Every structure is written in C-alpha cells, then in structure tokens.
Coordinates of C-alpha atoms in Angstrom, one line a residue:
X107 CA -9.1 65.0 -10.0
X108 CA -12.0 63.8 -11.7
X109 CA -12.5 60.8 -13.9
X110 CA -12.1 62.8 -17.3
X111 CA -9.3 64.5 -16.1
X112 CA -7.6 61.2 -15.3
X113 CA -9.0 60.1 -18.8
X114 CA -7.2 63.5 -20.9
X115 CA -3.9 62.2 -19.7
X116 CA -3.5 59.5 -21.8
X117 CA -4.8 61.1 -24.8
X118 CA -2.1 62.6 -27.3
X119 CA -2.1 66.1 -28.4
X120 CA -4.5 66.9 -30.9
X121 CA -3.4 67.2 -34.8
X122 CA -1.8 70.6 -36.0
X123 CA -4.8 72.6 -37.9
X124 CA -2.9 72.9 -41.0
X125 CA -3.2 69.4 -41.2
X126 CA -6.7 68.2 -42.4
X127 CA -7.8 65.6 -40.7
X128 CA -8.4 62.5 -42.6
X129 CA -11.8 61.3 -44.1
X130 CA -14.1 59.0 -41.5
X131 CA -14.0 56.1 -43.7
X132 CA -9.8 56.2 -43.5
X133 CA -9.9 56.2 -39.8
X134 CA -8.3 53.7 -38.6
X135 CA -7.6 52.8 -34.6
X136 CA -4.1 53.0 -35.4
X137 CA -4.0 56.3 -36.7
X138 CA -3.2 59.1 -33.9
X139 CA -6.5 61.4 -35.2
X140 CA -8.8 57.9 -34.6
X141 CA -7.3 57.2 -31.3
X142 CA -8.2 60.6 -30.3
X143 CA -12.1 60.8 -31.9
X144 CA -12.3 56.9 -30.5
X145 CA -11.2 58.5 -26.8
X146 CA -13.0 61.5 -26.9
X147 CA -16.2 59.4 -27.3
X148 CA -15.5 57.2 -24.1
X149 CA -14.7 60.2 -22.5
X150 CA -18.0 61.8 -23.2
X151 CA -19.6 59.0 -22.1
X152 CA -18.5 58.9 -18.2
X153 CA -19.4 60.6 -15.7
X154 CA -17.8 63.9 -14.9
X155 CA -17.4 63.2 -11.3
X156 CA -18.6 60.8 -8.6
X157 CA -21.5 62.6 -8.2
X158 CA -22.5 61.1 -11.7
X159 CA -22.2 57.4 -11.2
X160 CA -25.1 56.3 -12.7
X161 CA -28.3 54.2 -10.4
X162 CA -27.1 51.3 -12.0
X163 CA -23.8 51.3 -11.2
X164 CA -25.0 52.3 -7.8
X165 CA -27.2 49.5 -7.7
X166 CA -24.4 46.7 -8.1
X167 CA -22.1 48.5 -5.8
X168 CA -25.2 48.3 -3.5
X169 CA -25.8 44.5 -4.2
X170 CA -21.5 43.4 -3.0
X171 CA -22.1 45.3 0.7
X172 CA -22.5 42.9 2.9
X173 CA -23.3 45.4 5.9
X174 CA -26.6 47.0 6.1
X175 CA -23.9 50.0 7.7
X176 CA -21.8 50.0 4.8
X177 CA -24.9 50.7 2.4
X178 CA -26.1 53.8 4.5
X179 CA -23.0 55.0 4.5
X180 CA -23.2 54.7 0.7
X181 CA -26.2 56.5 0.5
X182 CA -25.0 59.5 2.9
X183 CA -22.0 60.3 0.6
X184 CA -23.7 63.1 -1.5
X185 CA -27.6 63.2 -2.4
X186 CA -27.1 62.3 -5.7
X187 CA -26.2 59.2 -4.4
X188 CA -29.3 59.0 -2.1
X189 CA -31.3 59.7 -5.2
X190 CA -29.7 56.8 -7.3
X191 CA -29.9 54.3 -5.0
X192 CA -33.6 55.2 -4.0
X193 CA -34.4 54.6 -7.8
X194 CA -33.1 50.9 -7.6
X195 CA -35.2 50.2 -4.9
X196 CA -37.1 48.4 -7.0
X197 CA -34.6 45.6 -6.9
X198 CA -34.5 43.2 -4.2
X199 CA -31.1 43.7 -2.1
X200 CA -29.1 40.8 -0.9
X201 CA -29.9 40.3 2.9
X202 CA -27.4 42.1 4.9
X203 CA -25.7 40.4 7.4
X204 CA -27.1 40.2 10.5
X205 CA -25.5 42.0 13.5
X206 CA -25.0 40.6 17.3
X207 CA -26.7 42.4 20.3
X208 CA -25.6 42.1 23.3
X209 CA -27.8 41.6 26.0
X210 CA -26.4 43.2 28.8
X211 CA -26.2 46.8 27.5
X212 CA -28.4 46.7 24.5
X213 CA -25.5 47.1 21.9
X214 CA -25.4 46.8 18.6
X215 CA -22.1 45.4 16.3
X216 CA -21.6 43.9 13.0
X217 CA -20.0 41.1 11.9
X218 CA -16.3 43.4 11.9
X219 CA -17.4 44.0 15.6
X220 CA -17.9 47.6 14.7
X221 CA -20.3 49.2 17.0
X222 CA -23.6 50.0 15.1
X223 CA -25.0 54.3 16.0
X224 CA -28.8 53.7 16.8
X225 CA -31.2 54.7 19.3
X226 CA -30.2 53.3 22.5
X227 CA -32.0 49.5 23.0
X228 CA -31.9 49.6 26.8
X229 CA -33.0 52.8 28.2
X230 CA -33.8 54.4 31.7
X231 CA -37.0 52.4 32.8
X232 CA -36.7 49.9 30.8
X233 CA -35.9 46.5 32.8
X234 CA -34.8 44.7 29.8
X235 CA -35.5 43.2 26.4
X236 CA -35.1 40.5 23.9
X237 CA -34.4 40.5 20.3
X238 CA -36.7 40.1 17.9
X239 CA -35.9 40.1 14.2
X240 CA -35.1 43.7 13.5
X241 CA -37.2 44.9 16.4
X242 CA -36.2 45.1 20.6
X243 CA -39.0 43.6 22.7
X244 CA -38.6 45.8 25.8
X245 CA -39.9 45.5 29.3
X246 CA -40.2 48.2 31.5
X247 CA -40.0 48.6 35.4
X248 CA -43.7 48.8 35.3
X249 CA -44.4 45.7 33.8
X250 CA -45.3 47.7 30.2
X251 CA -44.3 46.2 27.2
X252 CA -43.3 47.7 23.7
X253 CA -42.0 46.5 20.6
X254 CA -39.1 49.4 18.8
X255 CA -37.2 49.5 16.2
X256 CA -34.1 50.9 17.2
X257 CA -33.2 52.4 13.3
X258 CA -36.1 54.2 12.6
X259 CA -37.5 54.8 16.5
X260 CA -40.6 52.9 15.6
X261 CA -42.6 51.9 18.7
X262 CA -45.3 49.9 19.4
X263 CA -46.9 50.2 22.8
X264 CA -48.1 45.5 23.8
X265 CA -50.7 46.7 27.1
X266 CA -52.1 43.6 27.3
X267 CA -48.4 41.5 28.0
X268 CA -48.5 43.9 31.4
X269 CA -50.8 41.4 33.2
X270 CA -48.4 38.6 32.9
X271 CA -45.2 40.5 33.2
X272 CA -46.5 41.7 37.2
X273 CA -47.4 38.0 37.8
X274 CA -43.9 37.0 36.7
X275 CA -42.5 40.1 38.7
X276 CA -44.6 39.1 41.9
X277 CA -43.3 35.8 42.3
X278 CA -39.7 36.5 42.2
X279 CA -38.0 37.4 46.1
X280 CA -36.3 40.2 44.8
X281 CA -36.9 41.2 41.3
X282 CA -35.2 44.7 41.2
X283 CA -31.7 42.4 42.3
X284 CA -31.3 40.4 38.5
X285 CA -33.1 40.9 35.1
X286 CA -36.1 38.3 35.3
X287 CA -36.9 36.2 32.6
X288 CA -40.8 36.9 32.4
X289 CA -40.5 36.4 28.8
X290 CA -37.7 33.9 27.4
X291 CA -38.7 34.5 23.5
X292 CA -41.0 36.8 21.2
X293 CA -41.9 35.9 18.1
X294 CA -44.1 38.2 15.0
X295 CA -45.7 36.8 12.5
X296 CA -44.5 39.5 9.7
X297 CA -42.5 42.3 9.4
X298 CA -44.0 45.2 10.6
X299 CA -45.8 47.1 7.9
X300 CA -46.1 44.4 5.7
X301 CA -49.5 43.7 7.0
X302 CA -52.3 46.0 9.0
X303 CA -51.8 44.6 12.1
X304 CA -49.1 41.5 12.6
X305 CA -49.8 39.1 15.6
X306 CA -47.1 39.0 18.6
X307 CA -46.4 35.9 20.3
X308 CA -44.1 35.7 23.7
X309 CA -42.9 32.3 25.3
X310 CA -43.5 33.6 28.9
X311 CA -41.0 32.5 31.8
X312 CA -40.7 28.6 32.4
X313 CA -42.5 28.0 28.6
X314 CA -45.4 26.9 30.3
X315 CA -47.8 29.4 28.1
X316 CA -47.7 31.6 25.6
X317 CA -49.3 35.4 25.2
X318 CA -50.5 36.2 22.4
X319 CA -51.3 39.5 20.7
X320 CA -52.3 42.1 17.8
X321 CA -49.7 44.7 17.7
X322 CA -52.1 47.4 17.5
X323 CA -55.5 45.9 18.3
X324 CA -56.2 45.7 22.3
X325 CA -57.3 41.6 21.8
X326 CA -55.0 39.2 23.3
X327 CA -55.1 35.5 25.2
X328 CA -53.0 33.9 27.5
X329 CA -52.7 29.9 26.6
X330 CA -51.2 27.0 28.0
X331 CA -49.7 23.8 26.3
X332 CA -52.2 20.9 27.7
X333 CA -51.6 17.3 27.4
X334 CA -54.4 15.5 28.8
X335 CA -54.5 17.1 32.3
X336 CA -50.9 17.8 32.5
X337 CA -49.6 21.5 31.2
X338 CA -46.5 20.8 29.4
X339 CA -43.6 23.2 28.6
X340 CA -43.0 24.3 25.1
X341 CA -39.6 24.1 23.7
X342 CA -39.7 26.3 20.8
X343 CA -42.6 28.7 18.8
X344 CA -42.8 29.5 15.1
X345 CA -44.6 31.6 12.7
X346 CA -45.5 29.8 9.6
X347 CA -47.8 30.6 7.0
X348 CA -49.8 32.8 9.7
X349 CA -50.3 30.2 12.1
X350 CA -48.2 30.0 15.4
X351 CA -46.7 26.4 16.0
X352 CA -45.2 25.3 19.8
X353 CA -43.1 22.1 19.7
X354 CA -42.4 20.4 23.1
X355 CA -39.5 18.6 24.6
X356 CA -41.0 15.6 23.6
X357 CA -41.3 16.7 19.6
X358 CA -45.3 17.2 19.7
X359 CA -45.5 19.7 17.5
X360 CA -49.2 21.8 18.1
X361 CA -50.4 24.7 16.0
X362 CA -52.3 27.5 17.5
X363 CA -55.9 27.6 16.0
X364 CA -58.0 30.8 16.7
X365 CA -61.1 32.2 15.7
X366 CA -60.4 35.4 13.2
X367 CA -63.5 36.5 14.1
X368 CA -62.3 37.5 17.5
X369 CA -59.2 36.5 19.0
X370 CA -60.0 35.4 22.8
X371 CA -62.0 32.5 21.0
X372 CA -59.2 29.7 20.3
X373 CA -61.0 26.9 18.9
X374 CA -59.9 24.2 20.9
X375 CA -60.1 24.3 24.8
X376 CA -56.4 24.3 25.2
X377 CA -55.9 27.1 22.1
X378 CA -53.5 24.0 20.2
X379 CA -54.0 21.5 18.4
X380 CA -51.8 18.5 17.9
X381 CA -50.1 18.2 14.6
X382 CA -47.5 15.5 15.3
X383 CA -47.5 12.7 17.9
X384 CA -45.2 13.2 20.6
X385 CA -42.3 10.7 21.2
X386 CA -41.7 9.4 24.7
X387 CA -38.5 8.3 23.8
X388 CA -37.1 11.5 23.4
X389 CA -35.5 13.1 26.3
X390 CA -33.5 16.6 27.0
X391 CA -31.0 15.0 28.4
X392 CA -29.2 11.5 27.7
X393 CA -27.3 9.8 30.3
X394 CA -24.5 7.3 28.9
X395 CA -22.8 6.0 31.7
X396 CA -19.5 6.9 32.1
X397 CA -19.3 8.8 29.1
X398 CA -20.1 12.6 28.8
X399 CA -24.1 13.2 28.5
X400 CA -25.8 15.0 26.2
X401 CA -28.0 17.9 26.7
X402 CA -30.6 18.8 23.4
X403 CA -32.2 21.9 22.2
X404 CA -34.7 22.2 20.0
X405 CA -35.8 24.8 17.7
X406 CA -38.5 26.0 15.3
X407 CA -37.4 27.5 12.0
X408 CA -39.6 28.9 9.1
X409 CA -37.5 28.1 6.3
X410 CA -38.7 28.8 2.3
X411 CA -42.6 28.3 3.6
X412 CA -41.0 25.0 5.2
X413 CA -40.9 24.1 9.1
X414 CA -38.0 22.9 10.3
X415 CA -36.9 21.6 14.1
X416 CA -33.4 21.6 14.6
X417 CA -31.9 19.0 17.2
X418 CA -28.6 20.6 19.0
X419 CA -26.5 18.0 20.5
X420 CA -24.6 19.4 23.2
X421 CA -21.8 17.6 25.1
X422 CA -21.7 18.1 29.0
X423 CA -18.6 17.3 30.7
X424 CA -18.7 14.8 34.0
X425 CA -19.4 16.8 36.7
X426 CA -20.3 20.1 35.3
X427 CA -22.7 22.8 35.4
X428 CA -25.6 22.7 32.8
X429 CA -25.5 25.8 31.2
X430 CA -21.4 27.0 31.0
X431 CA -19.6 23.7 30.0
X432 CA -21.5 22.2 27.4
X433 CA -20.3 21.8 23.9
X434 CA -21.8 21.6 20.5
X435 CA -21.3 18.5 18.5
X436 CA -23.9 18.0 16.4
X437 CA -27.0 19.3 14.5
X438 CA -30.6 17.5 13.0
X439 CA -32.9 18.8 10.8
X440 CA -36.0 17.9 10.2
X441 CA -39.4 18.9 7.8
X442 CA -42.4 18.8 9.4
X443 CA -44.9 16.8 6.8
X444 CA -48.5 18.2 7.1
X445 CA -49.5 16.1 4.5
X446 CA -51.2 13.3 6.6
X447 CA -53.0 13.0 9.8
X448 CA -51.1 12.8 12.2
X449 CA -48.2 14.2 10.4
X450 CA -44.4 13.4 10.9
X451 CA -41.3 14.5 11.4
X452 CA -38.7 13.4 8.6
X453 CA -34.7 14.1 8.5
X454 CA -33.5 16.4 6.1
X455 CA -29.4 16.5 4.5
X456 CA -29.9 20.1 3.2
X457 CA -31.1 23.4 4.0
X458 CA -32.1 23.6 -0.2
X459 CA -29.5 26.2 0.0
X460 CA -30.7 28.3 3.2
X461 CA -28.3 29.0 6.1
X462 CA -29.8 29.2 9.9
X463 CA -29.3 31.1 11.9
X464 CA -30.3 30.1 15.7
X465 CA -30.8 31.6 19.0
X466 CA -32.4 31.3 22.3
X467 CA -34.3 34.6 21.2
X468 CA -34.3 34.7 17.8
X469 CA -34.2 32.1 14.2
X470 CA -34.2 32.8 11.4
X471 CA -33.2 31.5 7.5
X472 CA -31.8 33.0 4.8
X473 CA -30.8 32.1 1.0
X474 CA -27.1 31.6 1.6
X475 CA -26.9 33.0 -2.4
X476 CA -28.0 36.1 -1.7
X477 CA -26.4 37.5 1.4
X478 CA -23.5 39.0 1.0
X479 CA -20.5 38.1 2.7
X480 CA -20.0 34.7 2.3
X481 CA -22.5 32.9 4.0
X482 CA -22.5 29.6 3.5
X483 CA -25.0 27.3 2.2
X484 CA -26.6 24.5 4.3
X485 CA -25.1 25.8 7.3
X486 CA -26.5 26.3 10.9
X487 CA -24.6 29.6 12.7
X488 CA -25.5 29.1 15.9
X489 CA -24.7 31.3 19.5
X490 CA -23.6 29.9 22.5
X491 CA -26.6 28.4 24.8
X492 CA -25.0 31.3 27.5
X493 CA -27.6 33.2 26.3
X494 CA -29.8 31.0 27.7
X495 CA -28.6 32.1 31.2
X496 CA -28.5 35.7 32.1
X497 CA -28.4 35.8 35.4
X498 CA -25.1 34.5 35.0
X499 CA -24.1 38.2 33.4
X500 CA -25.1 39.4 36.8
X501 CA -22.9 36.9 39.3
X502 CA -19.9 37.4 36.8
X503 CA -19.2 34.1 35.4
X504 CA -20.4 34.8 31.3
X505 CA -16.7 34.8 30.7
X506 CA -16.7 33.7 27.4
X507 CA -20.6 34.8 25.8
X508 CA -19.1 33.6 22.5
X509 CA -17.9 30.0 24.0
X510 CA -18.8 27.0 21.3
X511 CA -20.5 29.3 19.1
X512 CA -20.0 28.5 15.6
X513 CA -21.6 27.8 11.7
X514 CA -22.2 23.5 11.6
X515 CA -21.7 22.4 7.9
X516 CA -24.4 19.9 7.0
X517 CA -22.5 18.9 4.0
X518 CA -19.3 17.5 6.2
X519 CA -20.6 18.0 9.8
X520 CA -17.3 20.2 10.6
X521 CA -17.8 23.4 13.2
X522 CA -15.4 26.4 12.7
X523 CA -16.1 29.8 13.9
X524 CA -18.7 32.4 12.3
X525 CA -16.1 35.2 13.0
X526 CA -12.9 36.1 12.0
X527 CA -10.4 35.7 15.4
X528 CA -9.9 39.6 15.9
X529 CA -13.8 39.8 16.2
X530 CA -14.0 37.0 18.3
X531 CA -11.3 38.1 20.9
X532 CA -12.9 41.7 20.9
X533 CA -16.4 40.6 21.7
X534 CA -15.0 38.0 24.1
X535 CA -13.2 40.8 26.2
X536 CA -16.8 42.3 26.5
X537 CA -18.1 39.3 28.8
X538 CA -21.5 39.8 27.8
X539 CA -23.8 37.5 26.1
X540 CA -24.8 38.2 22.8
X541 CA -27.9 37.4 20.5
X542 CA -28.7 37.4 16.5
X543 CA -30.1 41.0 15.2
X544 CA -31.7 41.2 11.7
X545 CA -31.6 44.7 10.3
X546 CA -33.8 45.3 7.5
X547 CA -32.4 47.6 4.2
X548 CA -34.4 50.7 3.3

C-alpha cells in the first residue's frame, strides 16, 4: 500500500452531488467539503510510491547513515533511487565511519562487526599488506608491490618498492615461515584521483629509511634519517600540505625536501631537513623503579592543515613482555609551530573539534560534527599496539587483537570502549589483529 492509499483512509466520503458545494471564500477547515479539498491537495503533493521520494529527501536520509554500507544499500533499492542520490552529489556527505580490517585475512567489518562484500584484500600471491586510507598496500611473493582499492578494483602497480622489498626478504632465515615486516607503514599524499600523480611514501622495516614514490611515474629514492653520522629510526611519517614529515623517537621532527624538477634530487644530502630540535630527554621507555614503566608511541597526524604528534603513554606491567601487556593510560597532543626557526613543539587541550583516529598503519582526523554515528569530539580512538606485532598472529598468542583499544576523551581524560560489547566479543573471538579502514563515499 502506497503512501496515498494510506493517505485516502482518513479522508471522509465526499459530499452527495445534490448538494452544491459551498463557495471558496466559506470554506472553512472545519467544514467536511474543506477538510476534503485541504487533503486532496497534500495528497497530490506526495509521492505516489517510494520510487518518488524526492533527491532531497534522499539527500538527508543520505546525510543520518553512518555506514558507507548502509548508503549503497540505499542507492541499490530501485534506480530511481540511484538517480536521486547521484543528483545530490553535489553536497558534501558526512564521513562515514571507518571500518576495521583485519590483518590476518584481509577482512573487512564495520563498526556493527558486519562483514563488508569487496574484492578479496589478501589474495593468492600476495604475501601481505597494510592499510592505507581507503586503499591495501599489498606485497607479493615476488617482492612486487601495488596499491588497490578493494571497492572499485583500482590498482596501481609501485615497481620501484621491489628493490627494497627482496633486500628485506633476503635477510630474513626463513621468510616463506611468517609474514615479514619489509614495510611497517605507507603513507599518500592525496587521495587517489584528486591529483595527476600523488606521491607514495613507505616506512620500510626497522624505520631506518623511507621509499619514496610517484604512483604512476617510474621516479623513486630510497632515504635514510641522518643525524650527524648516525642513521636514526623514524617514529612516525606524515603528509602535510604536500610535503612528507618523519618525526624520531627523540621528537626531531624533519621534512622531506625534494627537487620537483626530478625526484632522485633531494636537496639536502640526507633528503630531510630538520624542522624541530630533538630532545634528549625524551625516551621510549621510562623506568620508575619499582613502579610499572611506561612504554611511548608517537604519531604524526594531519589535522585541519595542522600537524599534530600524539604521545601514547602505555603502562607495562613488572615483568612482562613489551608488546602484549601494556596498557593505555594516557594521550599528548601537540602543534607543531613552523612559525620560527627552529620551530617547536607546543601542547594542545583540543582537537578544535576533530576526532583521531590512530594506528600502527594508518591516522587519520576527522570533524567529529560531521561523521555520522556519534563520534565524539576531541577524542583519540585508538587500536591496540598488537598490531604492532604480527608475528604474534602466527605463534598464537594475539588473543585479544582488541585488548586496551579504546576512544581517550581529551576533555576528562576517561577511556571507554569505541565499540558496543556485542562487537567487541565478536571480533575478539576472531583472534586476529585488526587495523583502521577509511572507505571513501561515491
């Protein structure tokens, strides 16, 4: 039963014929015959069917899903559907929320642990692969590289990462026994399409240099982090503004300065340049004692045209294994400030209404305000540092990949969990580490 059928119940029989109706000006919404013109009107003003809603209509029904699933499902109902929502495309869509991957298999869930149907991620010859954004950084058993969407199929063949993949491959006893990390994060400088030819970045093994690419052009270099004439590992890599920035466990933060006139000429002898002093009082881990120490992570973030390191303060029990036992206790933001030379790091309070979302593999921030679903606002969601381990997939002790994953609340400094407890137990049962996924709306 269609809308106006629904609509023709309520409306009372019309008046007897050898009755003349009365004269528009004496209508009156009490009156039986105004009631019934009044109706009529709203009547013919809906939409016969579903098929009918209108684009805008469509477009805020578009705007309150908060699963980039739920709006293609939308769109596959009937094709005037399709049509209507294709006209509103115009108009910027909340950012849907992102979905979990999981590492070991290359699956894709939402945020209702519902499996998402797309190409497969992991594949036969493919070794393994990393998330990246909306895109699957895969490497194969030959050392290739290639970047895929797995929505759309998109792929984008990376020859010149093949060099430093075999090198990795070469120096591992038995490399066909584990997944190896020859690359531990990739990083692009825009979304793909957005510009001619974005520039891929890859944090290869130990973080002791980076590769650096075109996605389509056959240019690349291979740098390392120098300090003086000690090579240094880099913590954490960011695009910002179109320039690639490497922060080290000491907080030097360097940006990567190239010639655009050809790539394989960086313009310092290193490739980086040093934006902010290191501090040697820093440390990665901090021993009190008798008390518990505390491991720290740090991150790069590009957040509203801002850069942003994120300090993650991790708890470790006595007598524990880094890398299973820790605990998250605490988060630090802070802006980098460019302004002078050298610049500085300074503490933030807010995220100006962003939320973070962190990862081993993959960072990124979002206006809490227009994602759907009840992000928060100045809030850090953050996975469990499991991720960090893999081979620990392998020798069967990832058995919680969730573990102290959570969303930190800069406002109060609580923790609670970024899932509801179904979800959690579900993905928990899978024993497989997971990572963020950032599907982009079409």
């Amino acid at each position: 039963m269609n809308s106006f059928s629904l609509l023709a119940l309520t409306v009372p029989a019309k008046p007897s014929a050898l009755t003349p109706p009365p004269c528009r000006p004496c209508l009156s919404p009490s009156r039986p015959a105004a009631r019934y013109e009044i109706q009529m009107e709203m009547a013919a003003a809906l939409p016969s069917s579903w098929e009918e809603l209108s684009p805008d209509l469509l477009g805020l029904v578009l705007h309150r899903l908060p699963s980039l699933a739920d709006r293609v499902r939308l769109r596959a109902v009937c094709r005037p559907w399709r049509a209507g929502a294709a006209a509103r495309r115009h108009l910027l869509l909340p950012a849907p929320l992102p979905w979990l991957a999981l590492l070991l298999d290359g699956t894709l869930v939402d945020f209702h642990g519902a499996p998402v149907r797309c190409a497969p991620i992991l594949r036969e010859g493919v070794f393994r692969y990393l998330a990246v954004d909306n895109l699957a950084f895969l490497v194969h058993d030959d050392g290739r590289c290639s970047l895929v969407n797995p929505l759309s199929g998109l792929t984008l063949h990376l020859p010149k990462f093949v060099p430093d993949v075999r090198r990795a491959l070469q120096n591992l006893p038995n490399p066909q026994s584990f997944v190896p990390r020859t690359h531990s994060k990739v990083i692009v400088s825009s979304p793909l399409g957005l510009m001619p030819d974005p520039l891929v970045a890859s944090k290869v093994r130990d973080g002791r240099s980076l590769d650096f690419s075109p996605c389509k052009d056959h240019d690349a270099i291979s740098v390392r982090l120098r300090r003086e004439t000690r090579i240094m590992r880099i913590s954490d890599i960011a695009f910002v503004h179109g320039e690639l920035y490497a922060v080290n466990f000491y907080e030097g933060l360097h940006v990567l300065k190239l010639d655009a006139s050809h790539l394989g000429k960086p313009k310092s002898p290193s490739g980086f340049q040093l934006r902010i002093a290191e501090d040697r009082e820093q440390q990665q881990i901090y021993n009190y004692g008798d008390d518990p120490s505390y491991y720290v992570l740090r991150y790069l973030a590009e957040s509203n045209g801002r850069l942003l390191m994120v300090r993650r303060w991790m708890s470790i029990p006595q007598k524990a294994q880094l890398g299973y036992h820790e605990k998250t206790v605490q988060f630090e933001v802070f802006e980098a400030d460019l302004t002078s030379t050298p610049g500085k790091w300074t503490k933030v309070d807010n995220l100006g209404g962003q939320a973070l979302f962190i990862g081993t593999q993959c960072t990124k921030s979002l206006l809490a305000s227009q994602c759907a679903g009840g992000v928060q606002e100045d809030s850090i969601y953050f996975m469990h540092r499991a991720c960090d381990k893999p081979f620990s997939e392998y020798s069967g002790l990832c058995v919680d990949p969730l573990g102290d994953s959570g969303v930190y609340n800069m406002r109060d400094g609580k923790i609670t969990p970024f899932l509801p407890e179904p979800v959690m137990a579900e993905l928990q049962r899978k024993q497989k580490s997971l990572t963020w996924f950032f599907p982009t709306d079409a």
